[in-house]
PDB file of C-alpha atoms in Angstrom:
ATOM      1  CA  UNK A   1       0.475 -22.323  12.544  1.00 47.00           C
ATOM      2  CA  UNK A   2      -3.434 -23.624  12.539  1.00 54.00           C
ATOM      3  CA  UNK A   3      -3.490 -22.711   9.357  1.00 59.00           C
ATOM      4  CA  UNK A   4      -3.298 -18.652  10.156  1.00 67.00           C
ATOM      5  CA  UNK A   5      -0.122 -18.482   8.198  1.00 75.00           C
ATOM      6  CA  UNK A   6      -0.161 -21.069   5.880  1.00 79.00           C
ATOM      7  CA  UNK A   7      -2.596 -23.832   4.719  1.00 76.00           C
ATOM      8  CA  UNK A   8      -2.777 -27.237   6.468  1.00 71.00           C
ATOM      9  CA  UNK A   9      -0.331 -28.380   3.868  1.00 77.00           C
ATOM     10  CA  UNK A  10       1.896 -25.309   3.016  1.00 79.00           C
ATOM     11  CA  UNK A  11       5.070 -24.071   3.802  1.00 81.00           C
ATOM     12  CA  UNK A  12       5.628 -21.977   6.452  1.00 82.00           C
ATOM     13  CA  UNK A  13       9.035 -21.364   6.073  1.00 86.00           C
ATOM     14  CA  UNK A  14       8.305 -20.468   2.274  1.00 87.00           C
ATOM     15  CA  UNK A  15       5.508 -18.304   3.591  1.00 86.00           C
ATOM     16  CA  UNK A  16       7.287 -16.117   6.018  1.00 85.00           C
ATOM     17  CA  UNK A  17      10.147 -15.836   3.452  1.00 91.00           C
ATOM     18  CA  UNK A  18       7.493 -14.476   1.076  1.00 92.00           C
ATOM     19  CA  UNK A  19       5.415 -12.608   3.061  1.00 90.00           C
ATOM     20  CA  UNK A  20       8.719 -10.342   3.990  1.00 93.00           C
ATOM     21  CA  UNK A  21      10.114 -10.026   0.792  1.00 95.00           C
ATOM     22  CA  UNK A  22       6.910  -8.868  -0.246  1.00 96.00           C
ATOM     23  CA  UNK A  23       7.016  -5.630   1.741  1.00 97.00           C
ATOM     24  CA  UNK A  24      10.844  -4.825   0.283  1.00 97.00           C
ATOM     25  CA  UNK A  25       9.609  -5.631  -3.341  1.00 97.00           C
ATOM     26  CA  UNK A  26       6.351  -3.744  -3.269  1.00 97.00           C
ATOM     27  CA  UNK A  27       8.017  -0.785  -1.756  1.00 97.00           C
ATOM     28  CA  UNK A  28      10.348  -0.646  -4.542  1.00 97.00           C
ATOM     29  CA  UNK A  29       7.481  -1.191  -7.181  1.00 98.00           C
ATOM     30  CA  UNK A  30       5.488   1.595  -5.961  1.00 98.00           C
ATOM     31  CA  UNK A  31       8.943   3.908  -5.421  1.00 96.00           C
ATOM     32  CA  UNK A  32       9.524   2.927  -8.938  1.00 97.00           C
ATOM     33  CA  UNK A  33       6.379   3.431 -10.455  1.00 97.00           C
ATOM     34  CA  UNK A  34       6.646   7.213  -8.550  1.00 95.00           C
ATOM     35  CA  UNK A  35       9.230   8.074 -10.426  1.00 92.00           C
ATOM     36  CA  UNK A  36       7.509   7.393 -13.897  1.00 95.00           C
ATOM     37  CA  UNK A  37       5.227   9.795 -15.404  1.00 94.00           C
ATOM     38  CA  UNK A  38       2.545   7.684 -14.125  1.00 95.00           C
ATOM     39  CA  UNK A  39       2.824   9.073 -11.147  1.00 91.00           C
ATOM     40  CA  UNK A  40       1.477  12.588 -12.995  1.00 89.00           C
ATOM     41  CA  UNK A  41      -1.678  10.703 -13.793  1.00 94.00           C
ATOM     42  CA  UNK A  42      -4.097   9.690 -10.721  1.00 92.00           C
ATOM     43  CA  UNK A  43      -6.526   7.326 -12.281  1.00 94.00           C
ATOM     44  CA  UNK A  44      -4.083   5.516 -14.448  1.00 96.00           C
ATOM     45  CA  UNK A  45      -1.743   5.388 -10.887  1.00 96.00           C
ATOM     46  CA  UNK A  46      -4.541   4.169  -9.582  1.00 95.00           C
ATOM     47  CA  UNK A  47      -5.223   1.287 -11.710  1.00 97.00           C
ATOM     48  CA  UNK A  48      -2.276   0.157 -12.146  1.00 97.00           C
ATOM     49  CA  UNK A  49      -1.572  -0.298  -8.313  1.00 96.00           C
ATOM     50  CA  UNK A  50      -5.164  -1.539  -7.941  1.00 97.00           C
ATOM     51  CA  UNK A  51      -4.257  -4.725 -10.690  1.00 97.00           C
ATOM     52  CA  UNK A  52      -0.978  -4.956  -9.134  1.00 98.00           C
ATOM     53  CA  UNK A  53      -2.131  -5.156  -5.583  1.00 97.00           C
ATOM     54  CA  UNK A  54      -5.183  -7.857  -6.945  1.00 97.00           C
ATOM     55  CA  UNK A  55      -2.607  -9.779  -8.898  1.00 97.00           C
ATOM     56  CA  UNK A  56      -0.214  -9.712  -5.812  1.00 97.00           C
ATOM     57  CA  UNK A  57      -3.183 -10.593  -3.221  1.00 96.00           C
ATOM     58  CA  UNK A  58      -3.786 -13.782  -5.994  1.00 94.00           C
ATOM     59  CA  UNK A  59      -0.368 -15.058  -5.762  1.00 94.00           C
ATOM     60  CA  UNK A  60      -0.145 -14.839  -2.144  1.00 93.00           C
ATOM     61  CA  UNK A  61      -3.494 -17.267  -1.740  1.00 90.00           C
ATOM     62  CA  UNK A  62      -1.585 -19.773  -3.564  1.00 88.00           C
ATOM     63  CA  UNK A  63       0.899 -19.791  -0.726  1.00 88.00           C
ATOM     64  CA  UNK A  64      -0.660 -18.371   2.055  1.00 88.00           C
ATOM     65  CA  UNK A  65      -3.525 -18.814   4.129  1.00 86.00           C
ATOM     66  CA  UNK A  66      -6.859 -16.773   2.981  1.00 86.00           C
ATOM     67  CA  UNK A  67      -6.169 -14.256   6.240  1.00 87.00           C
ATOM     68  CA  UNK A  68      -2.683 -13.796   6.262  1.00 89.00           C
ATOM     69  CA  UNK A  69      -2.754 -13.000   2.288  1.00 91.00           C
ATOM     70  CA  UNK A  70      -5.293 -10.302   2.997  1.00 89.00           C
ATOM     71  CA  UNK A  71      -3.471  -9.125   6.042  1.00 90.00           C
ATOM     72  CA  UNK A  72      -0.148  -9.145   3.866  1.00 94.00           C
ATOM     73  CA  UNK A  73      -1.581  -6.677   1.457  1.00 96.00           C
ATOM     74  CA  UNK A  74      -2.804  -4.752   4.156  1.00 95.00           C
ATOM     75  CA  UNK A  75       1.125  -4.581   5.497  1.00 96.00           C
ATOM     76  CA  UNK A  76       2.045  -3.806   2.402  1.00 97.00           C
ATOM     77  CA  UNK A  77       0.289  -0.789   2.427  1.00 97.00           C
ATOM     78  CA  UNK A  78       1.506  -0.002   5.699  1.00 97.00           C
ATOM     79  CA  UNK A  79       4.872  -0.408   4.806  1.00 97.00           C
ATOM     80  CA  UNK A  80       4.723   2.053   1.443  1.00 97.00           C
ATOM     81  CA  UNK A  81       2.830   4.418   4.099  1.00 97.00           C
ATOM     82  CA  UNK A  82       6.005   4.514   6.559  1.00 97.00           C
ATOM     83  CA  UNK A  83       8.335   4.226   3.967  1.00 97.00           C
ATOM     84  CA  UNK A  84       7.043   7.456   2.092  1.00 96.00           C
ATOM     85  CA  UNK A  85       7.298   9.257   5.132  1.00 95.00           C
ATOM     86  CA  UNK A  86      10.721   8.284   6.487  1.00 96.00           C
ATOM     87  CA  UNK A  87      12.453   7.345   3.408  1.00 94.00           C
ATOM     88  CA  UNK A  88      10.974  10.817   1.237  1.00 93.00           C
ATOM     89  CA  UNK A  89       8.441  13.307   3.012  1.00 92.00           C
ATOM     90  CA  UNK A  90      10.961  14.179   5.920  1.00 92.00           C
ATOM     91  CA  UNK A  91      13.795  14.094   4.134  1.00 91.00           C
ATOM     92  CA  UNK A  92      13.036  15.697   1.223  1.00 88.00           C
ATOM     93  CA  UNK A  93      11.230  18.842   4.356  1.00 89.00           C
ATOM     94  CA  UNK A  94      14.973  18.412   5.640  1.00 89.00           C
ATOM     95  CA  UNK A  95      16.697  19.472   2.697  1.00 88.00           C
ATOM     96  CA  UNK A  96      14.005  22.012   1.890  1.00 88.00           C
ATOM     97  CA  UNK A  97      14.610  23.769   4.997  1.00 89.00           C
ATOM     98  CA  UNK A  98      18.450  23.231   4.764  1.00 90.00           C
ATOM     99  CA  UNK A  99      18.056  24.977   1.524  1.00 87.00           C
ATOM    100  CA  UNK A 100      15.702  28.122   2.601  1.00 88.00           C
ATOM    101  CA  UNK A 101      17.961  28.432   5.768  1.00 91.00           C
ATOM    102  CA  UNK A 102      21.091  28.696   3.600  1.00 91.00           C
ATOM    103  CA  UNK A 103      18.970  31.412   1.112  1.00 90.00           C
ATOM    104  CA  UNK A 104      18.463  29.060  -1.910  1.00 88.00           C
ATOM    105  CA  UNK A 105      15.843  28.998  -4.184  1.00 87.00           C
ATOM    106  CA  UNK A 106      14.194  25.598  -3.179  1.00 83.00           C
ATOM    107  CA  UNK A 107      14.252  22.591  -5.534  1.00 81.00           C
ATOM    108  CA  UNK A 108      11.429  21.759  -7.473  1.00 83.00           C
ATOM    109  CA  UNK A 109      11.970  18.441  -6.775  1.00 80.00           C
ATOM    110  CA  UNK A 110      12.059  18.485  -3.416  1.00 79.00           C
ATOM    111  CA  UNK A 111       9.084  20.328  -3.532  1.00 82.00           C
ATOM    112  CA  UNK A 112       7.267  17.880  -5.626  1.00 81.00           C
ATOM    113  CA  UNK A 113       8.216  14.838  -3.579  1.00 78.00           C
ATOM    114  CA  UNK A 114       6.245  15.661  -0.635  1.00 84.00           C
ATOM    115  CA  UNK A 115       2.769  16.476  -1.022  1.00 87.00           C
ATOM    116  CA  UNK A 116       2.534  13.344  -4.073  1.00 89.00           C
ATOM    117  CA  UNK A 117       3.442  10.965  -1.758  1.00 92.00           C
ATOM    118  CA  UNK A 118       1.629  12.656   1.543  1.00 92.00           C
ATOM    119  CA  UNK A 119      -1.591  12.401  -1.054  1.00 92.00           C
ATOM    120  CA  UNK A 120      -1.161   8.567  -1.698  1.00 93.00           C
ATOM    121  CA  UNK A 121      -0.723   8.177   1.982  1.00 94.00           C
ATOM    122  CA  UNK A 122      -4.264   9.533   2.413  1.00 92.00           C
ATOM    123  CA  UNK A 123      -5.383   7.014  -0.207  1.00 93.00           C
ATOM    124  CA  UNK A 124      -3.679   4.625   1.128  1.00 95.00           C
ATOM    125  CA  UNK A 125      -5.069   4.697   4.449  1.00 94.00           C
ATOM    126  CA  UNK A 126      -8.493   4.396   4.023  1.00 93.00           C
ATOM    127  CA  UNK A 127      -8.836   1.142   2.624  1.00 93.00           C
ATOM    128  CA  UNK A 128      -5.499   0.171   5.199  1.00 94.00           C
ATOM    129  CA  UNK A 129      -8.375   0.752   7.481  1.00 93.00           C
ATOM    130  CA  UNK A 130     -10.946  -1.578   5.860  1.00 91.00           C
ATOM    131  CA  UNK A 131      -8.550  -4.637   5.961  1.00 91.00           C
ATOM    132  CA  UNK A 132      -8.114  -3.944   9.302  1.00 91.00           C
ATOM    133  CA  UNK A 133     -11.562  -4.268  10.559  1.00 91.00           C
ATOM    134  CA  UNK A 134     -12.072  -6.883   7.559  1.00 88.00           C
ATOM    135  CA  UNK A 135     -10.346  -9.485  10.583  1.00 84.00           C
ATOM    136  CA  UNK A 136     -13.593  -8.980  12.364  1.00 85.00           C
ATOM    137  CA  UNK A 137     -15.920 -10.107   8.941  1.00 86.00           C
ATOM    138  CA  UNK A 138     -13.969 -13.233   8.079  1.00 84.00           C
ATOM    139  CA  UNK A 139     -17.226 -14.285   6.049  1.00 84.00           C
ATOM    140  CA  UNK A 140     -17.882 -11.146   3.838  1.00 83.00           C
ATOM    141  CA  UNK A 141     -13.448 -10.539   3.648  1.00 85.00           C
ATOM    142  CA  UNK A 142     -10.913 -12.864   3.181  1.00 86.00           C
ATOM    143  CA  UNK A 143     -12.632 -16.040   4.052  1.00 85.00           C
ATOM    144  CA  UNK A 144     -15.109 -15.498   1.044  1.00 87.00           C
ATOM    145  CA  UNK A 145     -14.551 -17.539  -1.790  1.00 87.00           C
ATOM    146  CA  UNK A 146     -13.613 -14.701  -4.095  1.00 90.00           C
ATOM    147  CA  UNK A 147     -11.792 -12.733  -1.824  1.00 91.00           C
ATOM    148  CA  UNK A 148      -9.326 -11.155  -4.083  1.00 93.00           C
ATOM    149  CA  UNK A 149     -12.492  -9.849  -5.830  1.00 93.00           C
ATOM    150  CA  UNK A 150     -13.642  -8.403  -2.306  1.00 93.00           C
ATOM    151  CA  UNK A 151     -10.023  -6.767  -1.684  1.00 95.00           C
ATOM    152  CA  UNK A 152     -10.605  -4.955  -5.013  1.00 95.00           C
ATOM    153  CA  UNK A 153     -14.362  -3.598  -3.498  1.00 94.00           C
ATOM    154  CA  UNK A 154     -12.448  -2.500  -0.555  1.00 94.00           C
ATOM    155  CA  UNK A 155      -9.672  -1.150  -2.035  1.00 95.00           C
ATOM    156  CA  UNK A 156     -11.949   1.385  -4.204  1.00 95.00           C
ATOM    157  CA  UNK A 157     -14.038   1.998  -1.158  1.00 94.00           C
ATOM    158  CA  UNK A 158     -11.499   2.953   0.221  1.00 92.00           C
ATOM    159  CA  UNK A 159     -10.031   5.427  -2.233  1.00 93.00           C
ATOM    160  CA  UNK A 160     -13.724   7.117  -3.042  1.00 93.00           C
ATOM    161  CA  UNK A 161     -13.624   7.674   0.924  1.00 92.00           C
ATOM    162  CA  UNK A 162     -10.029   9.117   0.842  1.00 91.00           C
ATOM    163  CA  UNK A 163     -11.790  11.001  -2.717  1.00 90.00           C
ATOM    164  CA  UNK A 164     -14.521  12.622  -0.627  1.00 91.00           C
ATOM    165  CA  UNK A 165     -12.664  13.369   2.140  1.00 86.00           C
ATOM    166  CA  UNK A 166     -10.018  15.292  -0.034  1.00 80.00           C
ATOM    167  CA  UNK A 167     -12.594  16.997  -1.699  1.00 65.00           C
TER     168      UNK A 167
END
């Protein structure tokens, strides 16, 4: 792997194994966590998925390489992104509509369960972004020594971007 994946001594097997189950597990974390009342609260949301996604981004460095732990997180996010909108925006629009065209009074929860999640997909992407271009700044992103610490900086960039640009 030349130490991309894993370091000169790891498992790559292990890794990949990891890496995938990641994206299932965090995606049913973060659907979880939606469903709490949590989810009601934006700063407390907010902190708990930033000390989740720190913690996680720790215990894949002890497993991966210092890129491919950073780039995990960032599929991570990518995943919850996609997942929100093909596994709850568009269906939850699809019964909506199914409901208005039939002369129902819509559900509230199906009206709830779109814009929440649409909103922490415009959080999300923002600092998705960041670890994206971080691949070009291997010195100032995941190659620094406390790079968990600079995934955190990024990962609230991000969101006061995403803040100011939902006014």
């Amino acid at each position: 792997m030349g130490g991309l994946l894993v370091p000169p001594n790891g498992n790559a097997r292990l890794a990949g194994a990891i890496g995938l189950g990641l994206l299932l597990v965090g995606w049913l974390v973060y659907d979880g966590l939606v469903a709490t009342p949590l989810a009601r609260s934006p700063v407390g949301f907010a902190a708990v998925g930033l000390v989740l996604l720190l913690a996680t981004h720790y215990g894949l460095r002890q497993v991966l390489a210092s890129r491919a732990s950073f780039f995990m997180i960032g599929a991570l996010l990518g995943t919850i992104m996609a997942a929100n909108v093909w596994l709850k925006i568009l269906p939850a629009q699809t019964r909506l509509i199914a409901q208005a065209q039939r002369g129902e009074t819509p559900s509230a929860k199906l009206l709830a369960a779109g814009p929440l999640r649409s909103k922490h997909n415009t959080f999300i992407v923002q600092p998705l972004i960041l670890i994206m271009v971080s691949n070009h700044y291997p010195t100032i992103s995941y190659g620094h020594t406390h790079s968990t610490f600079v995934l955190g900086a990024i990962l609230l960039l991000g969101w006061a971007v995403a803040k100011i640009f939902r006014g």
